[in-house]
């Protein structure tokens, strides 16, 4: 008897679907948005946005809290007065922290999206998921205008998380409500 | 072969189910409110895109390209997933897919698994199959949870509990979670968060679907809102993803089209809160065992139909449901399938693959052919054309019926002018059955027609007779 794989492939070939012409990409692949649009669209999701010049100064807001930070965030971000939690951390420790501070890989102005890829200053995916508060630092040069531009900058085989605002649901009467399983508060620092 | 669980066993035909649903005023009120809200928001989200039509065309073309070389792309996907430490399984039908997943759960000694909302697993009846095998699947998407706790059936692709309003949801949560909660959506979401937290933190196995799989990189993509998806895709040691074979895109670049089309079409957002992308296994981050189950379950048969195969372009956004005047009034459960609404009316009968099944064969008729579904479809599926195509198939499968005999007789009458005139004269006698110019019940076989509509009374004299008398 043929394996499921062989049989499915044979059925597909048997359907004899004719080849098609190459895809026409007549849509806008560039986009024009920058910092301003990005800030506006992040705020539309009811995230908190600040444009700052001095990150350590802006991090004063974390004073007195227990904050998770990947080991490779810039040393100047680890300001005094904060209890910094570093890996290795258990799921319970992450769950019981007050928040997490990370950088990002890319951001998208058109959609107000932040993308994490687990590289420098971002840590593994669970770090930005279990704490109820996520403070994300976005450098201006990390902001791509459009979705196509952002995807071009990303390496698809890395573990990627696209974040557009705090966790939300539209499941009750199709209206968006913020705050379900992911961080209920998202705060973004755009460093100009 | 076992029956395809894409339709629910024992469901009445669409007209019968719709007749009952129409009497439920609460249901109609809930649906009118929810679909009305989302229609307006979608129009705004799409309206701000100047290149929406070009994106739709590209979406259509990419998906048609996938269907034209599906065998090659599936092999490419298998190779890239395997190279990154994943294991790929193939399943011809629901039964085979369910067995694969159950065996994988058993190998992990899992008695309880967490699930991300997935149409593919709903289609194959995975939860029921797991339960029968001693594994309890917990739905973690809010709407799926409402359906599961309410011992209910889904009624919408994106929001399976769309037929429930906030006070009904509150009642279900209080009864099943044993908590006091208000009917404020924020409080209801909080109750779900608390209820599921422990499950997420302790689950060893998660099961998900996939919105897209990228053939050339082996990356799998899941779009979601609540973070329950991220929980399932990140915390457990083992991840099992079940996916229809048509969910592919050829390259990473192709996602730039669908990541713009899907969120605006489904939840009417510029972007959904969370999208996760993973490729096989990443050491030190997320599940260290990854299984991908590719299911056919009627898709290759659908692929053979040159008109019907475009249904396989569907990216499950549910925009067509939200604009459909029939869906808005009958609700999703009347379609007797996990795929309701216009897309369900063309996808379900094709997946079932048997037009002798009266329930499946009734679905292509669940439409007024108004075309609103085609207009909003982000991958330009011409649903009205497929509906009429499938209607023809349904009629053919029915063979000789009272209707087909009557049509054949009518054709015979129309072929000769003299027969036609005689028939008109005889027909004018029917006016004696009319009251206020309308006939509400004809004798058999005309009763088949008047069972669902009135007939205007024929005039006492035909136009041809009048012309001959006055102008001839």
XYZ file of C-alpha atoms in Angstrom:
664
model
C 0.000 0.000 0.000
C 1.249 3.483 -0.850
C 2.179 5.735 2.061
C -0.037 8.725 2.837
C 2.655 11.011 1.468
C 2.939 9.141 -1.834
C -0.822 8.994 -2.217
C -1.386 12.696 -1.524
C 1.375 13.712 -3.929
C -0.048 11.382 -6.589
C -3.517 12.905 -6.172
C -2.087 16.412 -6.501
C -0.276 15.470 -9.721
C -3.401 13.762 -10.984
C -5.375 17.028 -10.590
C -3.156 18.489 -13.332
C -3.514 22.133 -12.297
C -2.087 24.240 -15.161
C 0.887 26.520 -14.405
C 0.175 30.220 -13.817
C 1.852 33.477 -14.827
C 4.331 35.042 -12.357
C 2.790 37.133 -9.558
C 2.368 40.836 -10.320
C 3.470 42.868 -7.324
C 1.692 46.093 -8.183
C 1.238 47.088 -4.542
C 3.329 49.629 -2.646
C 6.500 47.990 -1.338
C 8.146 51.161 -0.031
C 5.879 53.188 2.238
C 6.718 56.650 3.482
C 6.028 56.579 7.199
C 8.667 57.313 9.817
C 8.934 57.963 13.541
C 5.828 60.105 13.757
C 3.540 57.619 12.042
C 5.017 54.749 14.033
C 4.386 56.571 17.334
C 0.842 57.444 16.312
C -0.034 53.918 15.247
C 1.469 52.257 18.323
C -0.598 54.630 20.440
C -3.724 53.678 18.456
C -3.451 50.210 20.008
C -3.590 51.848 23.430
C 0.081 51.244 24.086
C 2.063 53.971 25.879
C 4.594 55.754 23.661
C 7.410 58.195 24.447
C 9.998 59.718 22.159
C 13.157 60.131 24.258
C 16.796 61.055 23.791
C 18.222 59.623 26.997
C 17.271 56.005 27.690
C 18.724 55.692 31.241
C 16.802 58.794 32.281
C 13.590 57.435 30.811
C 14.128 54.170 32.700
C 13.701 55.967 36.012
C 10.066 54.886 35.710
C 11.135 51.331 36.621
C 12.468 52.328 40.078
C 11.485 49.999 42.891
C 10.320 47.251 40.552
C 11.532 43.730 39.813
C 12.286 43.792 36.112
C 13.493 41.022 33.812
C 16.220 41.994 31.342
C 18.119 39.863 28.829
C 21.807 39.648 29.806
C 22.908 41.498 26.668
C 20.931 44.750 26.925
C 23.233 47.815 26.902
C 24.860 48.116 30.358
C 23.646 51.726 30.727
C 20.023 50.509 30.686
C 20.528 48.652 33.973
C 19.915 51.732 36.102
C 20.151 51.775 39.890
C 17.109 51.370 42.090
C 15.642 48.525 40.030
C 15.874 44.855 41.004
C 17.135 43.356 37.751
C 16.279 39.715 37.082
C 18.531 37.839 34.646
C 18.518 34.373 33.094
C 18.365 31.574 34.007
C 14.797 32.251 35.111
C 12.022 29.716 35.635
C 8.535 30.149 34.216
C 7.301 30.957 37.730
C 9.971 33.627 38.252
C 9.029 35.258 34.955
C 5.354 35.079 35.857
C 5.952 36.754 39.211
C 8.141 39.598 37.963
C 6.821 43.143 37.563
C 7.845 43.473 33.934
C 10.449 43.038 31.239
C 12.782 45.446 29.409
C 14.001 44.620 25.893
C 15.179 46.094 22.637
C 13.783 44.923 19.296
C 14.911 43.801 15.832
C 12.670 45.854 13.559
C 9.607 48.087 13.857
C 6.952 48.912 11.254
C 5.617 52.471 10.912
C 2.563 51.622 8.758
C 1.132 49.190 11.278
C 2.673 50.297 14.585
C 4.328 46.904 15.008
C 7.450 45.843 16.914
C 9.272 42.679 15.848
C 11.490 40.658 18.185
C 13.833 38.027 16.766
C 15.646 36.786 19.869
C 18.905 38.490 18.958
C 20.794 41.056 21.044
C 18.845 42.647 23.879
C 15.661 40.575 23.396
C 16.151 37.171 25.011
C 14.068 34.074 24.406
C 10.356 34.416 23.605
C 9.003 33.562 27.066
C 10.714 36.650 28.535
C 8.375 39.078 26.802
C 5.304 36.905 27.266
C 4.880 36.065 30.946
C 5.559 39.418 32.648
C 2.436 41.592 32.641
C 4.348 44.696 31.540
C 6.682 45.057 28.556
C 8.915 48.071 28.072
C 10.466 48.007 24.610
C 13.182 50.320 23.348
C 13.037 51.081 19.619
C 15.857 52.929 17.877
C 14.779 55.266 15.071
C 16.969 53.403 12.563
C 15.092 50.194 13.367
C 11.793 51.603 12.066
C 10.861 50.307 8.607
C 8.184 52.221 6.710
C 6.158 49.246 5.475
C 5.463 45.567 6.075
C 7.438 44.556 2.935
C 10.466 46.564 4.062
C 10.344 45.032 7.541
C 10.156 41.455 6.253
C 13.136 42.129 4.023
C 15.179 43.125 7.065
C 14.261 39.962 9.020
C 15.803 36.499 8.981
C 12.818 34.105 8.717
C 14.459 31.153 10.446
C 14.891 33.054 13.728
C 12.009 32.772 16.219
C 10.004 35.918 15.438
C 7.299 37.672 17.418
C 5.371 40.553 15.858
C 3.793 42.708 18.568
C 1.112 45.304 17.808
C -0.080 46.751 21.079
C -0.934 44.978 24.310
C -2.680 41.607 24.210
C -6.312 41.992 23.196
C -9.361 40.093 22.075
C -12.226 40.772 19.695
C -14.119 37.689 20.790
C -16.905 39.381 22.719
C -19.351 40.998 20.305
C -16.458 41.664 17.901
C -15.182 44.644 19.844
C -11.525 44.959 20.772
C -10.735 44.734 24.491
C -7.143 45.071 25.696
C -5.570 42.691 28.180
C -5.839 38.926 27.989
C -2.912 36.482 28.283
C 0.049 38.443 26.997
C 1.414 41.591 28.701
C -1.510 43.881 29.486
C 0.648 46.976 29.332
C 3.008 47.743 26.473
C 5.219 50.806 26.774
C 7.457 51.872 23.912
C 10.465 54.171 24.132
C 11.478 55.541 20.746
C 15.066 56.705 20.929
C 15.586 59.648 18.576
C -13.964 5.322 3.934
C -15.107 7.005 7.159
C -17.365 10.049 6.794
C -15.657 13.423 6.738
C -16.293 15.164 10.107
C -16.202 18.590 8.414
C -20.004 18.438 8.681
C -21.676 17.563 11.956
C -23.339 14.184 12.014
C -27.137 14.417 11.908
C -27.311 18.067 10.828
C -30.518 18.953 8.968
C -30.320 20.445 5.467
C -29.715 24.182 5.320
C -33.330 25.274 4.625
C -34.587 23.281 7.604
C -31.869 24.522 9.965
C -32.264 28.100 8.746
C -36.000 27.958 9.312
C -35.441 27.180 12.992
C -32.601 29.671 13.419
C -34.716 32.494 11.986
C -37.172 32.052 14.827
C -34.432 32.755 17.399
C -34.676 36.518 17.872
C -31.831 36.653 20.421
C -29.507 35.000 17.920
C -30.473 37.412 15.168
C -29.990 40.381 17.470
C -26.517 39.188 18.550
C -25.449 38.581 14.962
C -26.811 41.841 13.636
C -24.876 43.745 16.282
C -21.584 41.853 15.869
C -21.501 41.703 12.072
C -22.641 45.314 11.812
C -19.758 46.426 14.045
C -17.104 44.501 12.155
C -18.403 45.513 8.711
C -17.932 49.176 9.511
C -14.513 48.675 11.058
C -13.277 46.528 8.176
C -14.374 49.103 5.631
C -12.337 51.743 7.493
C -9.248 49.518 7.828
C -9.332 48.660 4.127
C -10.235 52.209 3.104
C -6.949 53.644 4.343
C -4.989 51.356 1.968
C -4.448 52.917 -1.453
C -3.076 49.656 -2.894
C -5.718 47.258 -1.557
C -6.806 46.016 -4.979
C -3.208 45.341 -6.018
C -2.671 43.410 -2.787
C -5.784 41.328 -3.489
C -4.582 40.513 -6.988
C -1.160 39.524 -5.661
C -2.805 37.391 -2.963
C -4.882 35.614 -5.575
C -1.891 35.027 -7.827
C 0.414 33.742 -5.088
C -2.214 31.254 -3.946
C -2.943 30.115 -7.514
C 0.775 29.617 -7.977
C 0.828 27.450 -4.839
C -2.047 25.310 -6.138
C -0.328 24.868 -9.512
C 2.814 23.332 -7.992
C 1.593 22.065 -4.650
C 3.535 18.772 -4.829
C 6.905 20.475 -5.302
C 6.237 23.090 -2.620
C 5.084 20.518 -0.049
C 8.270 18.501 -0.598
C 10.296 21.684 -0.238
C 8.500 22.528 3.006
C 9.103 19.033 4.350
C 12.780 19.305 3.550
C 13.236 22.707 5.207
C 11.256 21.769 8.334
C 13.185 18.499 8.676
C 16.516 20.265 8.212
C 15.634 22.497 11.196
C 14.812 19.601 13.511
C 11.054 19.235 12.919
C 9.228 16.026 12.006
C 6.685 16.078 9.157
C 3.701 13.702 9.015
C 1.198 13.236 6.190
C -2.467 12.332 6.645
C -4.931 11.400 3.902
C -8.040 12.043 6.005
C -9.341 13.088 9.415
C -9.061 9.631 10.930
C -5.421 9.282 9.946
C -4.548 12.787 11.196
C -6.289 12.225 14.531
C -4.418 8.971 15.064
C -1.066 10.628 14.382
C -1.773 13.389 16.916
C -3.121 10.984 19.539
C -0.060 8.754 19.209
C 2.231 11.773 19.592
C 0.383 12.866 22.767
C 0.609 9.352 24.173
C 4.333 9.201 23.432
C 4.695 12.278 25.653
C 2.467 10.772 28.346
C 0.235 13.821 28.099
C -3.271 13.501 29.567
C -4.022 17.151 29.007
C -2.918 19.398 26.117
C -3.414 23.102 25.430
C -4.695 24.215 22.042
C -4.471 27.336 19.926
C -7.584 27.981 17.882
C -7.311 26.070 14.631
C -9.814 25.451 11.850
C -7.915 22.387 10.623
C -8.231 20.603 13.970
C -11.897 21.601 14.243
C -12.492 20.247 10.748
C -11.065 16.823 11.597
C -12.819 16.607 14.973
C -9.500 16.316 16.799
C -10.762 17.209 20.287
C -13.367 14.448 20.228
C -10.838 11.921 18.914
C -8.322 12.855 21.612
C -10.988 12.671 24.319
C -11.939 9.177 23.153
C -8.257 8.276 23.418
C -7.968 9.609 26.980
C -6.366 12.981 26.209
C -8.205 16.166 27.209
C -7.684 19.150 24.908
C -8.168 22.596 26.451
C -9.149 25.352 24.030
C -7.323 28.551 25.006
C -8.735 31.074 22.546
C -11.439 33.044 24.339
C -14.211 32.326 21.848
C -13.249 28.654 21.551
C -13.244 28.445 25.340
C -16.755 29.918 25.445
C -17.908 27.277 22.940
C -16.130 24.466 24.792
C -17.401 25.442 28.248
C -20.902 25.995 26.879
C -20.956 22.491 25.278
C -21.822 24.404 22.142
C -20.850 24.389 18.495
C -18.886 27.091 16.644
C -20.795 29.543 14.446
C -18.053 31.671 12.893
C -14.553 31.034 11.525
C -12.794 33.774 13.456
C -15.082 34.205 16.453
C -16.720 30.826 17.041
C -18.867 32.269 19.856
C -20.155 35.225 17.832
C -23.709 34.008 18.476
C -23.271 34.677 22.208
C -23.626 38.115 23.742
C -21.826 39.285 26.865
C -24.508 38.269 29.325
C -24.717 34.762 27.890
C -20.913 34.474 28.139
C -21.064 35.644 31.740
C -23.603 32.952 32.542
C -21.399 30.218 30.979
C -18.280 31.422 32.836
C -20.057 31.611 36.202
C -21.493 28.141 35.750
C -18.333 26.413 34.512
C -15.518 28.343 36.228
C -17.383 28.773 39.502
C -16.518 32.476 39.733
C -18.477 35.684 40.160
C -17.922 37.933 37.172
C -19.673 40.913 35.591
C -20.696 41.059 31.945
C -18.075 43.712 31.128
C -15.885 42.348 28.299
C -12.728 43.356 30.201
C -13.855 41.374 33.267
C -14.750 38.373 31.128
C -11.297 38.484 29.504
C -9.714 38.686 32.973
C -11.681 35.632 34.097
C -10.327 33.674 31.116
C -6.803 34.851 31.919
C -6.985 33.588 35.483
C -8.704 30.340 34.485
C -6.080 29.401 31.877
C -2.887 30.723 33.502
C -2.083 27.532 35.417
C -2.796 25.396 32.344
C -0.300 27.363 30.251
C 2.409 27.202 32.884
C 2.162 23.436 33.340
C 1.244 22.039 29.887
C 3.792 19.697 28.301
C 2.176 19.486 24.863
C 0.492 22.141 22.724
C -1.466 21.743 19.507
C -1.841 24.521 16.962
C -2.948 25.179 13.433
C -1.064 27.365 10.966
C -2.087 30.444 9.025
C 0.831 30.093 6.639
C 3.823 27.869 6.040
C 6.739 29.227 4.024
C 8.025 26.517 1.683
C 11.519 27.854 1.109
C 12.418 28.582 4.744
C 10.220 26.030 6.537
C 8.782 28.791 8.743
C 5.305 28.404 10.228
C 3.178 31.475 10.942
C 0.341 31.909 13.449
C -1.625 35.148 13.808
C -3.558 35.773 17.024
C -4.694 38.449 19.444
C -4.751 37.304 23.022
C -1.323 35.824 23.628
C -2.777 32.350 24.164
C -1.092 31.414 20.897
C 2.287 32.630 22.118
C 1.780 30.705 25.366
C 1.114 27.467 23.470
C 3.833 28.030 20.893
C 6.493 28.981 23.443
C 6.082 27.280 26.832
C 5.389 23.522 26.304
C 8.195 21.078 25.485
C 6.359 19.610 22.500
C 4.431 21.408 19.768
C 2.196 19.657 17.258
C 0.947 21.773 14.350
C -1.881 20.520 12.137
C -2.194 22.212 8.779
C -4.122 21.809 5.528
C -1.826 21.145 2.572
C -2.970 24.349 0.851
C -1.726 26.709 3.583
C 1.603 27.268 1.850
C 3.247 30.328 0.437
C 6.324 29.778 -1.745
C 8.681 32.367 -0.250
C 9.207 34.544 2.807
C 8.611 37.617 0.651
C 5.085 36.403 -0.162
C 4.104 36.936 3.468
C 4.355 40.701 2.924
C 1.074 40.407 1.014
C -0.818 38.221 3.458
C 0.346 40.011 6.616
C -1.383 43.064 5.136
C -4.493 41.344 3.761
C -5.402 39.067 6.658
C -5.566 41.334 9.756
C -7.560 44.051 7.994
C -9.979 41.510 6.518
C -10.539 39.515 9.677
C -10.427 41.680 12.804
C -10.304 44.976 10.897
C -6.973 45.917 12.439
C -3.838 47.288 10.791
C -2.122 44.372 12.450
C -3.289 41.757 14.930
C -1.640 41.998 18.374
C 0.650 38.969 17.989
C 2.112 37.030 15.095
C 4.514 34.179 15.832
C 6.925 32.711 13.305
C 9.079 29.670 14.034
C 11.174 27.324 11.950
C 11.631 23.791 13.249
C 13.296 23.868 16.660
C 15.368 26.711 18.124
C 17.780 25.476 20.831
C 17.106 27.269 24.129
C 13.927 28.987 22.943
C 10.504 27.350 22.861
C 9.449 23.723 22.281
C 12.338 21.370 21.636
C 10.178 18.833 19.815
C 8.149 19.974 16.814
C 5.767 17.924 14.673
C 3.990 19.174 11.565
C 0.959 17.183 10.404
C -0.085 17.894 6.806
C -3.691 16.970 6.067
C -5.476 16.355 2.788
C -9.025 15.500 3.964
C -10.765 16.339 0.690
C -8.377 19.019 -0.544
C -6.837 17.034 -3.407
C -10.338 16.146 -4.641
C -11.226 19.861 -4.523
C -8.056 20.611 -6.471
C -9.307 18.465 -9.362
C -12.286 20.775 -9.986
C -11.110 23.623 -12.203
C -13.902 25.969 -11.015
C -14.126 24.843 -7.381
C -10.423 24.735 -6.578
C -10.247 28.491 -5.991
C -11.863 27.801 -2.608
C -8.424 26.489 -1.611
C -7.057 30.037 -1.831
C -9.029 30.858 1.335
C -6.984 32.283 4.223
C -9.871 31.939 6.735
C -10.358 35.657 7.388
C -14.177 35.389 7.594
C -14.847 38.737 5.900
C -17.366 36.944 3.644
C -19.360 35.794 6.664
C -19.578 39.294 8.086
C -21.033 40.808 4.901
C -23.393 37.959 3.994
C -27.118 38.781 4.360
C -27.946 35.069 4.649
C -25.317 34.404 7.333
C -26.424 37.467 9.314
C -29.930 36.083 9.577
C -29.421 32.339 9.926
C -26.205 32.274 11.955
C -23.323 29.907 11.448
C -24.694 26.751 13.003
C -27.356 26.403 10.302
C -24.610 25.422 7.872
C -23.940 22.274 9.942
C -20.180 22.610 9.551
C -17.108 24.248 11.092
C -16.967 26.283 7.863
C -20.148 28.392 7.729
C -21.132 31.371 5.600
C -20.349 31.892 1.915
C -16.920 30.237 2.025
C -18.423 27.308 3.927
C -21.159 26.975 1.307
C -18.500 26.269 -1.329
C -15.750 24.670 0.759
C -17.757 22.243 2.884
C -19.524 20.370 0.047
C -16.231 20.051 -1.823
C -14.407 18.657 1.218
C -17.294 16.247 1.838
C -17.045 15.290 -1.840
C -20.478 13.702 -2.079
C -23.373 15.598 -3.652
C -25.655 12.679 -2.741
C -25.288 13.823 0.883
C -28.455 15.983 1.128
C -27.043 18.273 3.833
C -23.797 19.054 1.969
C -25.705 19.371 -1.320
C -28.063 21.941 0.231
C -25.228 24.353 1.145
C -24.541 25.875 -2.312
C -28.175 27.058 -2.244
C -27.623 28.998 1.012
C -27.043 32.255 -0.843
C -28.865 35.007 -2.698
C -25.842 35.358 -5.041
C -25.602 39.050 -4.181
C -21.818 38.994 -4.615
C -20.844 40.897 -1.445
C -18.592 37.977 -0.461
C -16.535 38.206 -3.657
C -16.120 41.945 -3.190
C -14.537 41.638 0.255
C -12.546 38.441 -0.303
C -8.840 39.294 0.139
C -7.806 36.534 -2.277
C -10.626 37.240 -4.761
C -12.451 33.920 -4.557
C -15.395 34.256 -6.934
C -17.798 32.627 -4.492
C -21.006 33.281 -6.551
C -19.549 31.482 -9.585
C -18.484 28.495 -7.506
C -21.923 28.451 -5.855
C -23.736 28.208 -9.202
C -21.228 25.616 -10.409
C -21.871 23.468 -7.333
C -25.641 23.988 -7.626
C -25.468 22.443 -11.087
C -23.566 19.501 -9.621
C -26.117 19.110 -6.843
C -29.009 19.104 -9.338
C -27.226 16.567 -11.525
C -26.559 14.293 -8.561
C -30.248 14.404 -7.664
C -31.215 12.763 -10.973
C -34.941 12.752 -11.954
C -36.999 14.760 -9.498
C -40.404 16.407 -9.697
C -38.573 19.647 -10.458
C -36.423 18.220 -13.255
C -39.475 16.525 -14.799
C -41.418 19.796 -14.635
C -38.497 21.657 -16.234
C -38.272 19.064 -19.015
C -42.018 19.422 -19.607
C -41.691 23.210 -19.698
C -38.903 22.918 -22.253
C -41.167 20.754 -24.436
C -43.977 23.321 -24.183
C -41.709 26.290 -24.968
C -40.288 24.641 -28.097
C -43.557 25.056 -30.136
C -45.552 28.319 -30.275
C -48.882 26.489 -30.538
C -48.149 24.355 -27.440
C -47.075 27.458 -25.601
C -50.326 29.297 -26.365
C -52.465 26.363 -25.318
C -50.541 26.087 -22.069
C -51.006 29.828 -21.422
C -54.723 29.516 -21.881
C -54.885 26.593 -19.492
C -52.652 28.423 -17.046
C -54.927 31.453 -16.923
C -57.516 29.231 -15.217
C -55.237 29.252 -12.163
C -56.493 32.793 -11.435
C -59.562 31.231 -9.858
C -57.235 30.050 -7.055
C -56.034 33.565 -6.374
C -57.004 35.870 -3.576
C -55.981 39.549 -3.895
C -54.078 38.730 -7.051
C -51.789 36.178 -5.347
C -51.837 32.411 -5.179
C -50.523 31.061 -1.920
C -51.073 27.363 -2.533
C -51.192 25.493 -5.811
C -52.289 21.870 -6.140
C -49.485 19.291 -6.502
C -46.984 19.435 -8.177
C -47.286 23.238 -8.083
C -47.463 22.949 -4.280
C -43.680 22.328 -4.304
C -43.292 25.843 -5.641
C -45.830 27.587 -3.420
C -44.530 25.898 -0.265
C -41.919 28.642 -0.006
C -43.337 31.519 -2.102
C -46.492 33.060 -3.497
C -47.301 33.132 -7.210
C -48.908 36.165 -8.839
C -52.244 35.235 -10.375
C -52.027 34.899 -14.168
C -54.098 37.417 -16.183
C -57.377 36.267 -17.769
C -55.931 36.808 -21.219
C -52.355 36.465 -22.474
C -50.553 39.306 -24.246
C -50.460 37.260 -27.455
C -54.245 36.723 -27.359
C -54.838 40.403 -26.614
C -52.565 41.482 -29.529
C -54.376 39.230 -31.992
C -57.756 40.576 -30.906
C -56.846 44.284 -30.886
C -53.964 44.777 -33.334
C -53.801 41.613 -35.394
